[in-house]
Short mmCIF file of C-alpha atoms in Angstrom, two decimals:
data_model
loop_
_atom_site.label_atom_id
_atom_site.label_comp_id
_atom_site.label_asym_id
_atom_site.label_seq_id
_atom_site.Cartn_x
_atom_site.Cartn_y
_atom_site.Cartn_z
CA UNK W 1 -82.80 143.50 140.32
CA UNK W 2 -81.50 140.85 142.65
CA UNK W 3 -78.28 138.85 141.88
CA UNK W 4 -78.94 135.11 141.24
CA UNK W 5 -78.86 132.27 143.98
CA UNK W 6 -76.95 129.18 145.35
CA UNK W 7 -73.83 129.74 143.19
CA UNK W 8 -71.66 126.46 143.62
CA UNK W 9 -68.46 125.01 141.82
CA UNK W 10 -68.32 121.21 141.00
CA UNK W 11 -65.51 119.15 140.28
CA UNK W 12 -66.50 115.88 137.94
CA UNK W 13 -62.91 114.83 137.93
CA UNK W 14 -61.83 115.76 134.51
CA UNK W 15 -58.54 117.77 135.72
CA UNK W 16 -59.45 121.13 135.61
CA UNK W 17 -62.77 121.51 134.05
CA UNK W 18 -65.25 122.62 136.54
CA UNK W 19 -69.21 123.08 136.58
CA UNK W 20 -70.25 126.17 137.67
CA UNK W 21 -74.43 126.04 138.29
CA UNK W 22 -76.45 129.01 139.60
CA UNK W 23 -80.13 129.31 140.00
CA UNK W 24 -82.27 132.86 138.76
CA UNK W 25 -83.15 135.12 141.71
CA UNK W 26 -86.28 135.27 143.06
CA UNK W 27 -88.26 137.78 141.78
CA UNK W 28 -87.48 136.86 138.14
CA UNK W 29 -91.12 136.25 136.88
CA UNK W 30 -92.10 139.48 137.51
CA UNK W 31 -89.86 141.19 134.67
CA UNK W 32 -91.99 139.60 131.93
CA UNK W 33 -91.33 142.87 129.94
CA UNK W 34 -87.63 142.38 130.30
CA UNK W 35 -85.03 140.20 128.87
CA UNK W 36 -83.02 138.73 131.84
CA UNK W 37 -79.65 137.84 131.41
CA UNK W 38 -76.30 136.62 133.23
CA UNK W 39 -72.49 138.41 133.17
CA UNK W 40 -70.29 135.07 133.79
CA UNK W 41 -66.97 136.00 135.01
CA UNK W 42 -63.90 133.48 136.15
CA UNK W 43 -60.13 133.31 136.65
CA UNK W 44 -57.64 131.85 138.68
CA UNK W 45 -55.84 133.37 141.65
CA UNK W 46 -52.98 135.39 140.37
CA UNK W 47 -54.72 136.12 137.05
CA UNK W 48 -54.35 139.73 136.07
CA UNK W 49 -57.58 139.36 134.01
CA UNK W 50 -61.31 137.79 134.04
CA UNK W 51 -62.40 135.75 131.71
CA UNK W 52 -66.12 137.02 131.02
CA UNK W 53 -69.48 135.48 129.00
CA UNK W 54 -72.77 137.01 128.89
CA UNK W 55 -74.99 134.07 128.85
CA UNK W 56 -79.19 133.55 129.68
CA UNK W 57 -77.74 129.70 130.60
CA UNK W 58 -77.45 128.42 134.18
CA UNK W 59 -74.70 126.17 134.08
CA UNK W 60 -71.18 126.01 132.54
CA UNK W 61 -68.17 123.79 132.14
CA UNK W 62 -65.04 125.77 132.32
CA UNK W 63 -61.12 124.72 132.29
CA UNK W 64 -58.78 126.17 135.47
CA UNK W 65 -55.29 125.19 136.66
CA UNK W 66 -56.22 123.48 139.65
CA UNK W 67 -53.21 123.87 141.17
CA UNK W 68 -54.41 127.49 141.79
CA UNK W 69 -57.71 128.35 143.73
CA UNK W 70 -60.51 129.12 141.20
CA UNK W 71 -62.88 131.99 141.36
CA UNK W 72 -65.95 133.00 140.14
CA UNK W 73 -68.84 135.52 140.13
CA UNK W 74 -71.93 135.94 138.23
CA UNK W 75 -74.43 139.47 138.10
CA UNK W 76 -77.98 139.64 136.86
CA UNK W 77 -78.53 141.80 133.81
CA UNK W 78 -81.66 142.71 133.18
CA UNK W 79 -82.77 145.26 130.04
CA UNK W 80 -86.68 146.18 128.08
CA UNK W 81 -89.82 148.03 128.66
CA UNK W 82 -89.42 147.44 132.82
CA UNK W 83 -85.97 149.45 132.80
CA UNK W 84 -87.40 151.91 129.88
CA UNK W 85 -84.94 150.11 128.12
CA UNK W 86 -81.43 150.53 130.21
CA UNK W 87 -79.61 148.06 131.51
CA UNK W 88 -79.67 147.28 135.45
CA UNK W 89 -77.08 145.32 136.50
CA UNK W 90 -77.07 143.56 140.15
CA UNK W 91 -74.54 143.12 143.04
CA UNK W 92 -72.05 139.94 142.08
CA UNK W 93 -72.22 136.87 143.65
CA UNK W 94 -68.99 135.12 144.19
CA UNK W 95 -67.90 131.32 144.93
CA UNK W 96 -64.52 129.68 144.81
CA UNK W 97 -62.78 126.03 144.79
CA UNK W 98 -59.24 124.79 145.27
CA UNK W 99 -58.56 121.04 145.37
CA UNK W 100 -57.18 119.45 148.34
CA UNK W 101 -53.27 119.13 147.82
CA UNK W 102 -51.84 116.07 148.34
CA UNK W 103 -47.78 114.97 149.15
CA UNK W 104 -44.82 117.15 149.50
CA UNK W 105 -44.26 120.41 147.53
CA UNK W 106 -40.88 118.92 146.56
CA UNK W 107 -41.75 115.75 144.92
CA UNK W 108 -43.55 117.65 142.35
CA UNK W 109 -42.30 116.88 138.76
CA UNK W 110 -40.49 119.42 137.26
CA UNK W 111 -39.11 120.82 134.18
CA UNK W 112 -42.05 119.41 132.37
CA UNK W 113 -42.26 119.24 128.92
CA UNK W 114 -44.64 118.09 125.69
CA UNK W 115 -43.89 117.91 122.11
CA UNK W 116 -46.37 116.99 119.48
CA UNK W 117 -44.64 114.65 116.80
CA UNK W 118 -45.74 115.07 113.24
CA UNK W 119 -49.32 115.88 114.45
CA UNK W 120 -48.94 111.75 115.63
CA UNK W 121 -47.76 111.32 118.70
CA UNK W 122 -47.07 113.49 122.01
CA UNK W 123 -44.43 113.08 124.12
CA UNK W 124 -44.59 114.42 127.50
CA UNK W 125 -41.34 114.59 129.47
CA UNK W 126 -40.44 115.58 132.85
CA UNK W 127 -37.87 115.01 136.16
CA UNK W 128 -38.67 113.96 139.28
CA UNK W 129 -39.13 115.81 142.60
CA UNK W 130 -35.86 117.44 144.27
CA UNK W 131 -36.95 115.54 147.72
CA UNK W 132 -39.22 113.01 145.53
CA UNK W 133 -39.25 109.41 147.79
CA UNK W 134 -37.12 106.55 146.40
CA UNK W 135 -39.00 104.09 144.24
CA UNK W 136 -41.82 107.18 143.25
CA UNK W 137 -44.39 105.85 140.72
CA UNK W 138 -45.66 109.12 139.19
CA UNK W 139 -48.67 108.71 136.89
CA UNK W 140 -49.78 110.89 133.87
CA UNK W 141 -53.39 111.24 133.83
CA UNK W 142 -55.41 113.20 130.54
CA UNK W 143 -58.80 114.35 129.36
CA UNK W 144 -60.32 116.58 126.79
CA UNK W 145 -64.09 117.21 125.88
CA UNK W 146 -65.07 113.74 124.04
CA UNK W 147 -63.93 111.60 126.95
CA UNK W 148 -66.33 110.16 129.36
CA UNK W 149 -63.23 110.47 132.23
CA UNK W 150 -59.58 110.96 132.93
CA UNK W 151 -57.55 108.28 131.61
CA UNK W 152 -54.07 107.28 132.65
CA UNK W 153 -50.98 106.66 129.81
CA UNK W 154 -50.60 102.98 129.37
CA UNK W 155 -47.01 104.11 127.54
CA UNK W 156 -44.46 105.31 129.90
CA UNK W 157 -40.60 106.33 129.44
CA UNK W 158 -38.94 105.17 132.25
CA UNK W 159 -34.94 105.97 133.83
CA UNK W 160 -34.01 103.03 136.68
CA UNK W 161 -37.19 102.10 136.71
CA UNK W 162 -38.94 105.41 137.98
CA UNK W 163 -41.46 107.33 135.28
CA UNK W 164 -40.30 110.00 133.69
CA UNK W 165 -42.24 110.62 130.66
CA UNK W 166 -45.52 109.61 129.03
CA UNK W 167 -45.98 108.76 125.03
CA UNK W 168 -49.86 109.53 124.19
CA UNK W 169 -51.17 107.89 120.90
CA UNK W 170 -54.89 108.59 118.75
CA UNK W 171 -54.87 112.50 119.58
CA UNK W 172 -56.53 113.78 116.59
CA UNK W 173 -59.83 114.27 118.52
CA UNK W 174 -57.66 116.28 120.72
CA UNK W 175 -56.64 118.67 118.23
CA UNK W 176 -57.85 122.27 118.81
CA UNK W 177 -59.43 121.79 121.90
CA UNK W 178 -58.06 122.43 125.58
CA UNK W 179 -56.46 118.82 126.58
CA UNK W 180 -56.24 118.75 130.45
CA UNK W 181 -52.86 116.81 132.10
CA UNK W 182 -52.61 115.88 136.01
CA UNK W 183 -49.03 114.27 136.83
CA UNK W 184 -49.12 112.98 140.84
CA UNK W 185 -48.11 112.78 143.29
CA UNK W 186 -48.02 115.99 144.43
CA UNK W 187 -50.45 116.99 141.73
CA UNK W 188 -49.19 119.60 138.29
CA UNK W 189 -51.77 120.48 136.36
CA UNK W 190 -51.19 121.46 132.73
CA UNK W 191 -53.57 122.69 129.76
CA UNK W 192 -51.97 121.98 126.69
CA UNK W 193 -53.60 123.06 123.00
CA UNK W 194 -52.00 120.31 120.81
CA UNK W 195 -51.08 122.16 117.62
CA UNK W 196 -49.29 124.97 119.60
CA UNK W 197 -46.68 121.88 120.41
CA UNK W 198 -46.51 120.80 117.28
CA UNK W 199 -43.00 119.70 115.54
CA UNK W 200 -42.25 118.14 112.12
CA UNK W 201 -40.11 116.19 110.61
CA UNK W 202 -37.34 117.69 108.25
CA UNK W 203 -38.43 118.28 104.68
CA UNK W 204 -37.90 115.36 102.42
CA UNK W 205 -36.41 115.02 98.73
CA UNK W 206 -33.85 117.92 98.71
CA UNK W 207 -33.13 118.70 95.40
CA UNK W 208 -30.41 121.75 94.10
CA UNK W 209 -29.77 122.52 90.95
CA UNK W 210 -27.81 125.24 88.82
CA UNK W 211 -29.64 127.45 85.56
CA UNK W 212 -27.92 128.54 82.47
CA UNK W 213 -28.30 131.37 83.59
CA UNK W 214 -26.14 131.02 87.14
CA UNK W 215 -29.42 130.54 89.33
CA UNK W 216 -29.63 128.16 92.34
CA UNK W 217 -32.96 125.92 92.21
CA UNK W 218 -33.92 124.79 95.42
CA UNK W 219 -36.95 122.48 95.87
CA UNK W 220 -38.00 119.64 98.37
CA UNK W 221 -41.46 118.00 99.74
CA UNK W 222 -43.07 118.03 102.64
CA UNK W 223 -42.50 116.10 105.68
CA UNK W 224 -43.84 112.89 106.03
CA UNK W 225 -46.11 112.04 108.95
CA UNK W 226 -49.95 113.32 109.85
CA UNK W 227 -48.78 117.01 109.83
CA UNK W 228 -50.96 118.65 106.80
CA UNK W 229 -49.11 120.19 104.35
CA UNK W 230 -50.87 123.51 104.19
CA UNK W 231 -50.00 123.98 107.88
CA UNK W 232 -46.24 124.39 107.29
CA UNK W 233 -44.11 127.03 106.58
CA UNK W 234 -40.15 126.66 105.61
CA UNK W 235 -37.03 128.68 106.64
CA UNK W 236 -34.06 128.53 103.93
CA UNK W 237 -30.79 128.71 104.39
CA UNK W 238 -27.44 128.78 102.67
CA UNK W 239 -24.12 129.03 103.38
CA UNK W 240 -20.73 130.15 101.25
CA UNK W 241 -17.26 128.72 101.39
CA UNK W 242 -15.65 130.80 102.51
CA UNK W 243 -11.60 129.47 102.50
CA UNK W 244 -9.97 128.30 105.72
CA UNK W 245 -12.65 130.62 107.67
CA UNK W 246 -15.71 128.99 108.75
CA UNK W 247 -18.54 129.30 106.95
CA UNK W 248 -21.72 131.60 107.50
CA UNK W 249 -25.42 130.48 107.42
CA UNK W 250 -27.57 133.35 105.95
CA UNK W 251 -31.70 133.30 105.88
CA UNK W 252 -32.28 133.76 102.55
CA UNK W 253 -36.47 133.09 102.57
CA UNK W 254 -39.19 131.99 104.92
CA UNK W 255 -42.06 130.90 103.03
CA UNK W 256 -45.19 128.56 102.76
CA UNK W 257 -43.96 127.28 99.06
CA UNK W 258 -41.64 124.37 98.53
CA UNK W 259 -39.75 125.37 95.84
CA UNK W 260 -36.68 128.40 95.58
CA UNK W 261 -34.47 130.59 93.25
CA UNK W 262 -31.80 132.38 94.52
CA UNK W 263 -29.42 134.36 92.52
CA UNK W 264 -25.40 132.98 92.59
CA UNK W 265 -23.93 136.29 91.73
CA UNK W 266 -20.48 136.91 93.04
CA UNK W 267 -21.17 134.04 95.08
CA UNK W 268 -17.90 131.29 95.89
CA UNK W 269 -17.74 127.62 94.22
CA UNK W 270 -19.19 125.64 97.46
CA UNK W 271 -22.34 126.15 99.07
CA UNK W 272 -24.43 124.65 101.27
CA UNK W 273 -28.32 124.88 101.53
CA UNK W 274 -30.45 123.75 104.34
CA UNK W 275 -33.99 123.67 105.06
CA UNK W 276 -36.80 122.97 108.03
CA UNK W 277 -40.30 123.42 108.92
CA UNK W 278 -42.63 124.60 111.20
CA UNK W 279 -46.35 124.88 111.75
CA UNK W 280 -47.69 128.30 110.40
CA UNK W 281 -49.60 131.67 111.82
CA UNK W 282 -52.87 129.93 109.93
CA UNK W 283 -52.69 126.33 111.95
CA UNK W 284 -51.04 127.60 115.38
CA UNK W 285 -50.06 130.66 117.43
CA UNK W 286 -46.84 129.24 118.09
CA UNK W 287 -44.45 125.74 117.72
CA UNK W 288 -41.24 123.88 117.23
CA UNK W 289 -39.18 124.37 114.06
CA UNK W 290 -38.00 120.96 112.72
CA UNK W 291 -34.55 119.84 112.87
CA UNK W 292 -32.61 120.79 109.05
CA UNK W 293 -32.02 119.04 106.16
CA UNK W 294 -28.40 120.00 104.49
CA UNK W 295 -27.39 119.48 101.27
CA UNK W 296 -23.95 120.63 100.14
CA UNK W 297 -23.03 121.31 96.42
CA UNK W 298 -20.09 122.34 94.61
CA UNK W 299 -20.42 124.33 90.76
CA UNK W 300 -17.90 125.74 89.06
CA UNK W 301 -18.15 129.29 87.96
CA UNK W 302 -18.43 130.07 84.01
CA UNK W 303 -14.72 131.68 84.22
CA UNK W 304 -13.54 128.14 85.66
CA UNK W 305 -15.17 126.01 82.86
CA UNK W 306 -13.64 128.34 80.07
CA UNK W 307 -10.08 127.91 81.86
CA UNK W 308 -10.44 124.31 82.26
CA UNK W 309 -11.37 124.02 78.52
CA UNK W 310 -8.15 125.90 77.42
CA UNK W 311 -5.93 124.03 79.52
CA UNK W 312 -6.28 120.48 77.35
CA UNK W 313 -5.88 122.79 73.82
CA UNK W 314 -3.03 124.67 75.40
CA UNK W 315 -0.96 121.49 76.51
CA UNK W 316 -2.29 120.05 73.14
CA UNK W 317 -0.55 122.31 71.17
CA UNK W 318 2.67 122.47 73.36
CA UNK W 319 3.83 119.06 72.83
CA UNK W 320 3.15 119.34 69.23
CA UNK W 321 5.19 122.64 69.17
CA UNK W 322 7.96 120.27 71.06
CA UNK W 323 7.70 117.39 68.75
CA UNK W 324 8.20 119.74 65.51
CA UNK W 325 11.17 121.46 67.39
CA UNK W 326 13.04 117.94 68.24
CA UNK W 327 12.38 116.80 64.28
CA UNK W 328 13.96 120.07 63.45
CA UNK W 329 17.37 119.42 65.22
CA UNK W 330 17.73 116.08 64.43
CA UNK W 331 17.56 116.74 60.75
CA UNK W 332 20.31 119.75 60.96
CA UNK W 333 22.52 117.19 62.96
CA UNK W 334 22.53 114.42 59.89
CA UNK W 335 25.29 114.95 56.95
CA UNK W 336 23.20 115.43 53.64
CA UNK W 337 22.74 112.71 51.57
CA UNK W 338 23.68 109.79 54.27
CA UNK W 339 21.31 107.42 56.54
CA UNK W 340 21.22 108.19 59.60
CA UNK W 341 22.35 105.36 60.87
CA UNK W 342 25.87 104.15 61.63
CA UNK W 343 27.69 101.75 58.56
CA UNK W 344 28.08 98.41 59.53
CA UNK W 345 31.81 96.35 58.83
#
């Protein structure tokens, strides 16, 4: 079977996602008895891997960094009664595309950087260029699928008047899908996935409380903010006092729940617990773990409240036992019979 024709690479300006068209080889109608098919293949130079789909379509719309040169290569598969059912495969055909480069390698952004706020809001950061010119205007430009074109961030963070970060509001169409970033001048692509960036807010309503029965209750509520609830999981922590050396935080759970027990056996009179989130393995393949929430406690142990209850009934009955004494001697002091007082005249 012949491989197909004309393969060619199209860029519609949506920064990085490219149309890759073919056309069926020649000799196609004649396998009416077969079912023809195509082996879609595509990567970026450097890539270790291909990224492959078998597909009976002509056309696709995949993402690349286009700050790499992007390859491609389809092969004709055909398969039924003409092949006595086994597959024949053809030679590839291959095509590739690299956008033309524009400005200096060194006034490239760098150390860029996105976080994704409470599922609200993402902030991009970055620096400029090592050799970028004085007065540089760099400009954040963004697309994902649901866009008719690129559009530029109307919200930038700025340091002496040069961009160097980009706030991006209304994402939530975003979410889950491949959202494509160009920052010029000399052109950085990035493909971010928005809930892989994702970062919370500290839990909320920290609560700690002591059982009868010497167990710590902790419990608190979800961030606040767009981030769903189900999405989070929580990392605990506590720390004992531990005297004049510096306390210790221990992990004591990570868990999707908002609530906690933990035993206080054996444990000192101060302690601290702390808590923060993070988006979980069911909502994201990765993220940012909030910042913590702290709450610090102190609870005296049973032995202390039994000594502190003595203490009153013991000095209670010690000045009694002193007043009684003090009668005592005075009485043996006073001749029998006479006033205590002196006579008078």
């Amino acid at each position: 079977v012949a491989p197909p024709q004309d393969l060619h690479i199209t860029d519609p300006g949506l920064l990085g996602s490219l149309d890759i068209e073919w056309k069926p080889p020649p000799n196609v109608q004649t396998f009416n008895e077969c079912t023809v098919k195509y082996k879609f293949e595509y990567r970026n130079t450097g890539d270790r891997d291909w990224k492959v789909i078998f597909t009976r379509k002509l056309k696709f719309r995949v993402g690349f960094d286009l700050s790499r040169t992007a390859e491609v290569k389809v092969q004709t598969l055909l398969e039924g009664r003409c092949t006595n059912d086994v597959e024949v495969q053809s030679d590839w055909i291959y095509a590739t595309f690299q956008v033309p480069l524009q400005g200096k390698l060194e006034s490239e952004v760098q150390n860029f950087h996105c976080i994704y706020h409470d599922w609200e809001y993402l902030k991009c950061t970055w620096q400029p260029g090592l050799l970028a010119p004085r007065g540089v205007h760099y400009g954040l430009y963004y697309w994902y699928e649901g866009l008719d074109h690129a559009a530029q961030c109307d919200d930038y963070i700025q340091d002496h008047g040069i961009n160097v970060g980009c706030m991006l509001q209304n994402l939530s169409q975003a979410e889950y899908k491949d959202l494509s970033i160009c920052v010029n001048l000399r052109p950085l692509y990035v493909t971010l996935r928005l809930h892989n960036l994702a970062k919370p807010s500290p839990p909320k309503q920290l609560v700690v409380s002591m059982s009868a029965s010497e167990e710590l209750h902790v419990a608190w509520s979800p961030p606040g903010g767009e981030t769903p609830p189900q999405c989070l999981e929580y990392e605990v922590q506590l720390a004992e006092d531990r005297g004049e050396a510096k306390a210790a935080w221990v992990a004591v759970s990570t868990q999707m729940e908002t609530s906690l027990k933990i035993s206080r056996a054996n444990q000192s009179r101060i302690s601290c617990v702390r808590v923060r989130g993070k988006t979980n393995i069911f909502c994201a393949d990765q993220g940012f773990w909030s910042e913590w929430t702290q709450e610090c406690f102190s609870v005296s142990r049973k032995e202390d409240k039994q000594l502190f209850i003595l203490i009153p009934i013991i000095l209670s009955l010690s000045s009694s036992l002193i007043i009684f004494t003090l009668i005592g001697q005075c009485k043996k002091r006073s001749p029998a019979g006479k006033p205590l007082h002196a006579s008078v005249g």
